[in-house]
Short mmCIF file of C-alpha atoms in Angstrom, two decimals:
data_model
loop_
_atom_site.label_atom_id
_atom_site.label_comp_id
_atom_site.label_asym_id
_atom_site.label_seq_id
_atom_site.Cartn_x
_atom_site.Cartn_y
_atom_site.Cartn_z
CA UNK L 222 -35.61 174.80 75.67
CA UNK L 223 -31.48 173.86 75.46
CA UNK L 224 -31.13 170.72 77.91
CA UNK L 225 -28.37 172.26 80.77
CA UNK L 226 -24.78 170.74 80.45
CA UNK L 227 -22.40 170.14 81.73
CA UNK L 228 -19.72 173.58 81.15
CA UNK L 229 -23.65 175.73 82.25
CA UNK L 230 -23.35 173.28 85.74
CA UNK L 231 -19.39 174.69 85.57
CA UNK L 232 -20.07 178.43 84.40
CA UNK L 233 -22.67 177.80 87.08
CA UNK L 234 -21.63 176.79 90.22
CA UNK L 235 -17.65 178.70 89.40
CA UNK L 236 -15.69 175.51 88.78
CA UNK L 237 -14.22 174.15 86.12
CA UNK L 238 -15.83 171.36 83.79
CA UNK L 239 -13.07 168.56 84.92
CA UNK L 240 -14.81 169.22 88.59
CA UNK L 241 -18.53 168.36 87.56
CA UNK L 242 -17.17 165.12 85.51
CA UNK L 243 -15.10 163.76 89.03
CA UNK L 244 -18.97 164.95 91.22
CA UNK L 245 -21.07 162.83 88.62
CA UNK L 246 -18.59 159.82 87.42
CA UNK L 247 -18.26 158.99 91.09
CA UNK L 248 -14.52 160.14 91.09
CA UNK L 249 -14.88 163.30 93.78
CA UNK L 250 -14.23 161.82 96.88
CA UNK L 251 -10.13 163.55 97.12
CA UNK L 252 -10.02 165.77 94.26
CA UNK L 253 -12.46 167.95 95.67
CA UNK L 254 -13.87 169.96 98.93
CA UNK L 255 -16.80 168.36 100.26
CA UNK L 256 -17.98 172.24 99.78
CA UNK L 257 -17.26 172.62 95.99
CA UNK L 258 -18.30 169.19 95.70
CA UNK L 259 -22.47 170.44 97.61
CA UNK L 260 -22.11 174.70 95.53
CA UNK L 261 -21.56 172.21 91.87
CA UNK L 262 -24.58 169.40 93.07
CA UNK L 263 -26.95 172.68 94.12
CA UNK L 264 -26.14 173.58 90.97
CA UNK L 265 -26.55 170.99 89.07
CA UNK L 266 -30.18 170.62 90.33
CA UNK L 267 -30.94 174.48 90.09
CA UNK L 268 -30.39 173.46 86.50
CA UNK L 269 -31.94 170.72 86.50
CA UNK L 270 -29.21 168.73 84.88
CA UNK L 271 -28.81 165.29 85.37
CA UNK L 272 -25.64 163.11 83.14
CA UNK L 273 -25.92 162.20 79.55
CA UNK L 274 -26.51 158.69 80.06
CA UNK L 275 -26.14 157.12 76.40
CA UNK L 276 -22.54 159.46 77.01
CA UNK L 277 -21.25 158.43 78.59
CA UNK L 278 -22.09 154.39 78.79
CA UNK L 279 -20.65 154.71 74.95
CA UNK L 280 -16.93 156.36 76.81
CA UNK L 281 -16.95 153.29 79.35
CA UNK L 282 -17.91 150.45 76.21
CA UNK L 283 -21.31 150.47 78.36
CA UNK L 284 -24.38 150.28 77.33
CA UNK L 285 -26.33 149.79 81.32
CA UNK L 286 -28.25 146.98 79.99
CA UNK L 287 -28.49 143.42 80.77
CA UNK L 288 -29.97 141.52 78.62
CA UNK L 289 -31.87 138.46 80.06
CA UNK L 290 -33.66 135.91 78.29
CA UNK L 291 -36.06 133.25 79.40
CA UNK L 292 -37.61 129.72 78.19
CA UNK L 293 -40.49 129.98 79.14
CA UNK L 294 -42.00 133.06 80.77
CA UNK L 295 -45.41 133.94 80.65
CA UNK L 296 -46.50 130.86 81.31
CA UNK L 297 -44.33 130.05 84.43
CA UNK L 298 -46.13 130.38 87.58
CA UNK L 299 -42.39 131.66 89.68
CA UNK L 300 -40.87 133.70 86.98
CA UNK L 301 -42.71 136.87 87.84
CA UNK L 302 -40.33 136.31 91.06
CA UNK L 303 -37.12 135.72 89.19
CA UNK L 304 -37.47 138.91 86.62
CA UNK L 305 -38.61 141.05 89.17
CA UNK L 306 -35.65 140.76 91.34
CA UNK L 307 -33.24 140.46 87.93
CA UNK L 308 -34.61 143.82 87.88
CA UNK L 309 -34.55 145.16 90.73
CA UNK L 310 -31.03 143.82 91.30
CA UNK L 311 -30.28 145.71 87.96
CA UNK L 312 -31.74 148.91 89.16
CA UNK L 313 -30.02 149.08 92.13
CA UNK L 314 -26.47 149.26 90.63
CA UNK L 315 -27.42 152.25 87.83
CA UNK L 316 -28.94 149.22 85.20
CA UNK L 317 -31.82 148.57 83.28
CA UNK L 318 -32.92 144.55 82.24
CA UNK L 319 -33.56 143.90 78.06
CA UNK L 320 -35.94 141.13 78.74
CA UNK L 321 -37.47 138.66 75.92
CA UNK L 322 -38.98 134.93 75.91
CA UNK L 323 -37.48 131.59 73.69
CA UNK L 324 -41.03 129.73 74.20
CA UNK L 325 -38.59 127.15 74.34
CA UNK L 326 -38.56 127.45 69.92
CA UNK L 327 -34.54 126.99 69.02
CA UNK L 328 -34.94 129.79 65.66
CA UNK L 329 -36.82 131.66 68.65
CA UNK L 330 -33.73 131.60 71.23
CA UNK L 331 -31.48 132.22 68.08
CA UNK L 332 -33.45 135.44 66.50
CA UNK L 333 -33.58 136.54 70.85
CA UNK L 334 -29.71 136.55 71.67
CA UNK L 335 -28.55 138.20 67.74
CA UNK L 336 -31.01 141.75 69.17
CA UNK L 337 -29.88 141.18 72.19
CA UNK L 338 -25.67 141.35 71.20
CA UNK L 339 -26.95 143.90 67.66
CA UNK L 340 -28.30 146.00 70.82
CA UNK L 341 -25.00 146.06 72.85
CA UNK L 342 -25.58 144.71 76.40
CA UNK L 343 -23.64 144.58 79.33
CA UNK L 344 -23.87 140.55 80.17
CA UNK L 345 -26.13 138.28 79.30
CA UNK L 346 -29.30 136.08 82.39
CA UNK L 347 -30.27 132.89 80.70
CA UNK L 348 -32.86 131.96 82.73
CA UNK L 349 -35.58 128.44 82.74
CA UNK L 350 -38.23 127.78 84.76
CA UNK L 351 -37.74 125.07 84.89
CA UNK L 352 -33.95 123.28 86.71
CA UNK L 353 -32.31 121.53 84.16
CA UNK L 354 -29.75 120.81 82.05
CA UNK L 355 -28.97 122.93 79.09
CA UNK L 356 -27.92 122.62 75.95
CA UNK L 357 -26.60 126.56 75.83
CA UNK L 358 -27.89 129.10 73.08
CA UNK L 359 -24.58 130.40 70.79
CA UNK L 360 -23.48 133.33 70.93
CA UNK L 361 -23.78 133.50 75.20
CA UNK L 362 -20.64 134.82 75.39
CA UNK L 363 -19.38 132.36 78.63
CA UNK L 364 -17.30 134.99 80.30
CA UNK L 365 -20.06 138.40 80.12
CA UNK L 366 -23.50 134.81 81.07
CA UNK L 367 -24.76 133.70 84.56
CA UNK L 368 -27.68 130.79 84.10
CA UNK L 369 -30.29 131.73 86.49
CA UNK L 370 -31.83 128.28 87.71
CA UNK L 371 -30.65 125.73 85.05
CA UNK L 372 -27.26 124.61 84.99
CA UNK L 373 -24.79 123.54 81.45
CA UNK L 374 -25.70 120.07 80.27
CA UNK L 375 -21.19 120.62 79.69
CA UNK L 376 -19.62 120.66 83.17
CA UNK L 377 -17.47 123.36 83.69
CA UNK L 378 -18.66 126.34 80.97
CA UNK L 379 -21.02 128.52 82.90
CA UNK L 380 -21.64 130.88 86.65
CA UNK L 381 -24.98 129.37 87.49
CA UNK L 382 -27.00 130.69 90.36
CA UNK L 383 -29.54 128.33 91.52
CA UNK L 384 -31.26 126.57 93.86
CA UNK L 385 -30.48 124.07 97.05
CA UNK L 386 -32.77 120.67 95.99
CA UNK L 387 -31.48 118.69 98.62
CA UNK L 388 -30.76 120.90 101.71
CA UNK L 389 -34.53 121.33 100.94
CA UNK L 390 -35.47 118.16 100.56
CA UNK L 391 -33.20 117.63 103.88
CA UNK L 392 -35.53 120.94 105.93
CA UNK L 393 -38.54 119.25 104.13
CA UNK L 394 -38.11 115.63 106.29
CA UNK L 395 -36.52 117.72 109.17
CA UNK L 396 -39.70 120.02 110.00
CA UNK L 397 -41.46 116.34 110.53
CA UNK L 398 -38.86 114.57 112.84
CA UNK L 399 -39.16 117.47 114.34
CA UNK L 400 -42.61 117.90 115.53
CA UNK L 401 -41.81 113.94 116.63
CA UNK L 402 -42.65 112.24 113.11
CA UNK L 403 -40.92 108.62 112.23
CA UNK L 404 -43.75 107.32 110.17
CA UNK L 405 -42.37 109.17 107.57
CA UNK L 406 -43.06 108.67 102.73
CA UNK L 407 -42.35 110.67 100.11
CA UNK L 408 -44.32 111.08 97.37
CA UNK L 409 -42.10 112.65 95.44
CA UNK L 410 -40.91 113.73 91.52
CA UNK L 411 -40.06 112.02 88.72
CA UNK L 412 -36.97 109.89 88.38
CA UNK L 413 -34.66 111.88 86.37
CA UNK L 414 -35.66 115.07 86.88
CA UNK L 415 -31.91 117.14 88.77
CA UNK L 416 -34.96 118.58 91.23
CA UNK L 417 -36.67 115.59 92.09
CA UNK L 418 -33.75 113.15 92.38
CA UNK L 419 -31.99 115.95 94.51
CA UNK L 420 -35.35 116.31 97.06
CA UNK L 421 -35.21 113.02 97.28
CA UNK L 422 -31.79 112.65 98.42
CA UNK L 423 -32.17 114.91 100.72
CA UNK L 424 -34.68 113.40 102.29
CA UNK L 425 -33.24 110.49 102.29
CA UNK L 426 -29.86 112.34 104.02
CA UNK L 427 -32.74 113.44 106.76
CA UNK L 428 -34.31 109.97 108.00
CA UNK L 429 -30.50 108.43 108.53
CA UNK L 430 -29.43 111.82 110.63
CA UNK L 431 -31.83 111.03 112.18
CA UNK L 432 -31.46 107.66 112.94
CA UNK L 433 -34.70 106.41 110.86
CA UNK L 434 -35.44 103.06 108.54
CA UNK L 435 -35.10 104.81 104.81
CA UNK L 436 -38.03 101.84 103.31
CA UNK L 437 -38.59 101.84 99.38
CA UNK L 438 -41.73 100.74 100.15
CA UNK L 439 -42.49 104.36 102.08
CA UNK L 440 -40.59 105.31 98.95
CA UNK L 441 -42.93 106.50 95.91
CA UNK L 442 -41.76 109.08 92.68
CA UNK L 443 -44.51 109.57 90.67
CA UNK L 444 -44.83 113.59 88.44
CA UNK L 445 -45.68 116.42 89.90
CA UNK L 446 -49.52 116.99 89.52
CA UNK L 447 -52.90 117.21 91.24
CA UNK L 448 -53.81 113.90 90.59
CA UNK L 449 -50.76 112.79 90.60
CA UNK L 450 -50.47 112.87 94.48
CA UNK L 451 -53.81 111.93 95.10
CA UNK L 452 -53.92 108.38 92.83
CA UNK L 453 -50.76 108.39 94.70
CA UNK L 454 -51.52 108.86 98.61
CA UNK L 455 -55.43 106.70 98.02
CA UNK L 456 -52.74 103.80 98.17
CA UNK L 457 -49.99 104.75 99.88
CA UNK L 458 -52.95 106.20 102.96
CA UNK L 459 -55.70 103.24 102.51
CA UNK L 460 -53.40 100.70 104.55
CA UNK L 461 -52.93 100.07 108.65
CA UNK L 462 -49.84 100.73 107.96
CA UNK L 463 -50.42 103.84 106.77
CA UNK L 464 -47.53 106.82 107.26
CA UNK L 465 -48.64 109.22 109.77
CA UNK L 466 -46.39 112.16 107.79
CA UNK L 467 -45.59 112.79 103.67
CA UNK L 468 -43.32 115.17 102.58
CA UNK L 469 -44.42 115.75 98.81
CA UNK L 470 -42.32 116.75 95.53
CA UNK L 471 -44.27 120.10 95.21
CA UNK L 472 -47.31 121.87 96.70
CA UNK L 473 -49.52 120.76 93.26
CA UNK L 474 -48.53 116.84 94.86
CA UNK L 475 -49.64 117.76 98.35
CA UNK L 476 -53.26 119.79 97.14
CA UNK L 477 -53.65 116.13 95.87
CA UNK L 478 -52.74 114.29 99.10
CA UNK L 479 -55.34 116.48 101.01
CA UNK L 480 -57.76 114.99 98.57
CA UNK L 481 -57.30 111.88 98.84
CA UNK L 482 -56.74 111.81 102.54
CA UNK L 483 -60.18 113.97 102.58
CA UNK L 484 -61.52 111.08 100.30
CA UNK L 485 -60.72 107.95 102.95
CA UNK L 486 -61.52 110.48 106.29
CA UNK L 487 -58.21 111.51 107.60
CA UNK L 488 -57.99 114.65 109.39
CA UNK L 489 -55.01 116.78 108.73
CA UNK L 490 -53.03 117.81 110.68
CA UNK L 491 -54.42 115.54 112.94
CA UNK L 492 -53.62 111.74 111.97
CA UNK L 493 -51.43 112.50 108.83
CA UNK L 494 -49.04 115.56 108.31
CA UNK L 495 -48.61 116.91 105.28
CA UNK L 496 -44.98 119.28 103.57
CA UNK L 497 -45.02 120.52 99.76
CA UNK L 498 -42.59 122.24 98.21
CA UNK L 499 -42.51 125.27 95.62
CA UNK L 500 -44.76 127.50 98.39
CA UNK L 501 -46.59 128.55 95.54
CA UNK L 502 -48.72 131.76 94.41
CA UNK L 503 -52.42 131.68 95.02
CA UNK L 504 -52.06 128.01 96.56
CA UNK L 505 -49.71 126.99 99.62
CA UNK L 506 -51.17 130.02 101.88
CA UNK L 507 -54.92 129.77 100.81
CA UNK L 508 -54.65 125.21 101.10
CA UNK L 509 -57.45 124.19 103.50
CA UNK L 510 -55.03 123.60 106.13
CA UNK L 511 -52.15 126.11 105.24
CA UNK L 512 -50.10 124.04 103.64
CA UNK L 513 -46.37 123.95 104.88
CA UNK L 514 -43.93 124.40 102.34
CA UNK L 515 -40.65 124.71 101.47
CA UNK L 516 -40.41 127.98 99.55
CA UNK L 517 -38.20 127.90 96.64
CA UNK L 518 -36.25 131.49 96.61
CA UNK L 519 -36.55 132.61 92.88
CA UNK L 520 -36.58 136.34 93.89
CA UNK L 521 -32.87 135.83 95.12
CA UNK L 522 -32.05 133.47 92.11
CA UNK L 523 -32.37 136.42 89.52
CA UNK L 524 -30.41 139.45 91.67
CA UNK L 525 -27.89 136.32 92.87
CA UNK L 526 -27.24 136.24 88.62
CA UNK L 527 -27.58 139.81 88.28
CA UNK L 528 -24.81 140.82 90.84
CA UNK L 529 -22.55 138.16 89.80
CA UNK L 530 -22.75 139.31 86.31
CA UNK L 531 -22.64 142.69 87.63
CA UNK L 532 -19.43 142.21 89.65
CA UNK L 533 -18.13 140.99 86.56
CA UNK L 534 -18.72 143.84 84.51
CA UNK L 535 -17.65 146.18 86.50
CA UNK L 536 -14.42 144.92 87.23
CA UNK L 537 -13.65 144.17 84.43
CA UNK L 538 -13.41 139.82 84.72
CA UNK L 539 -15.24 137.56 83.08
CA UNK L 540 -17.59 135.82 84.57
CA UNK L 541 -15.72 132.82 86.75
CA UNK L 542 -16.95 129.48 83.98
CA UNK L 543 -18.09 126.78 85.45
CA UNK L 544 -19.18 128.68 89.38
CA UNK L 545 -22.18 127.07 90.99
CA UNK L 546 -23.92 128.89 93.58
CA UNK L 547 -26.46 127.07 95.18
CA UNK L 548 -29.04 129.14 97.46
CA UNK L 549 -30.89 128.66 101.21
CA UNK L 550 -34.69 127.03 99.92
CA UNK L 551 -36.04 128.66 103.55
CA UNK L 552 -39.48 126.31 105.16
CA UNK L 553 -42.52 128.47 105.59
CA UNK L 554 -44.57 126.63 108.36
CA UNK L 555 -48.14 127.23 107.95
CA UNK L 556 -50.64 124.33 109.72
CA UNK L 557 -50.48 121.63 107.53
CA UNK L 558 -47.98 119.92 109.86
CA UNK L 559 -48.74 118.91 113.57
CA UNK L 560 -47.23 116.18 116.07
CA UNK L 561 -48.13 112.16 115.37
CA UNK L 562 -50.91 111.45 117.27
CA UNK L 563 -49.20 108.82 118.75
CA UNK L 564 -47.30 110.48 120.93
#
């Protein structure tokens, strides 16, 4: 059967072709009465008419597609949240996301950029699965690109949406301070890593604000893995001056701390409170005890990056270069924090 056209709708509704165009382009208000608009919509429903999005995009010089390029989608436990956030935000504004992964390979990255450009996408979201300073691939126009979970190595060149890691680090220690702890240690991530450094700064911010001394022997910078948290916790906890609470680099390190505490016969949270970071799926909520942690807002990052891009696309203005939005990392309270035993 022949696909119904706008002319068919106009004939059935008894209006002009231009009136149909007003309704389906969002320009009906002020040009057509509510009764006429309703008559056109009823005629379109009766015929099964849908606007030709391809023709519309050609007229508007838009494709209704955003290119999303990532370094490592398949291997990251958080990638799904970011991609879903991007897709939902795009769909809510009449766009779709074309997703490609480079696997952190420069040749694959260049090929992906060329493919997205050939498809004339309306703009780009370049996403990293670990917060870092990155060399943005050539071919990504700063006026139509937003970075997600990474920063351009050359400051002021690209807009970005990242997490507020320093505030997150402070939130982690504030949970323990509010519970009454003052003897608090940090088992942090590696030095030189943006996220780990900012979380450590936030940790120190929280202690200073509470009037608690920041003692270097309580600041351990290790890594991101379970075994590193385990080894560090054995050193911290197997002494007469052991801390009553620990803030961890992430949930994997926190898992190592819980294992070390179990080996030493230290009950959590009765004798030791533990706070993680990430709220990692299939981990934080299923540990024993369930882990209090600071969540990374990957879904919001993907959505905010898309909204920032589409705000520029729809206004006809360029994306503001160098603008960095930092999103809150909320605390997820569970069972691994309690008041210190001697309180």
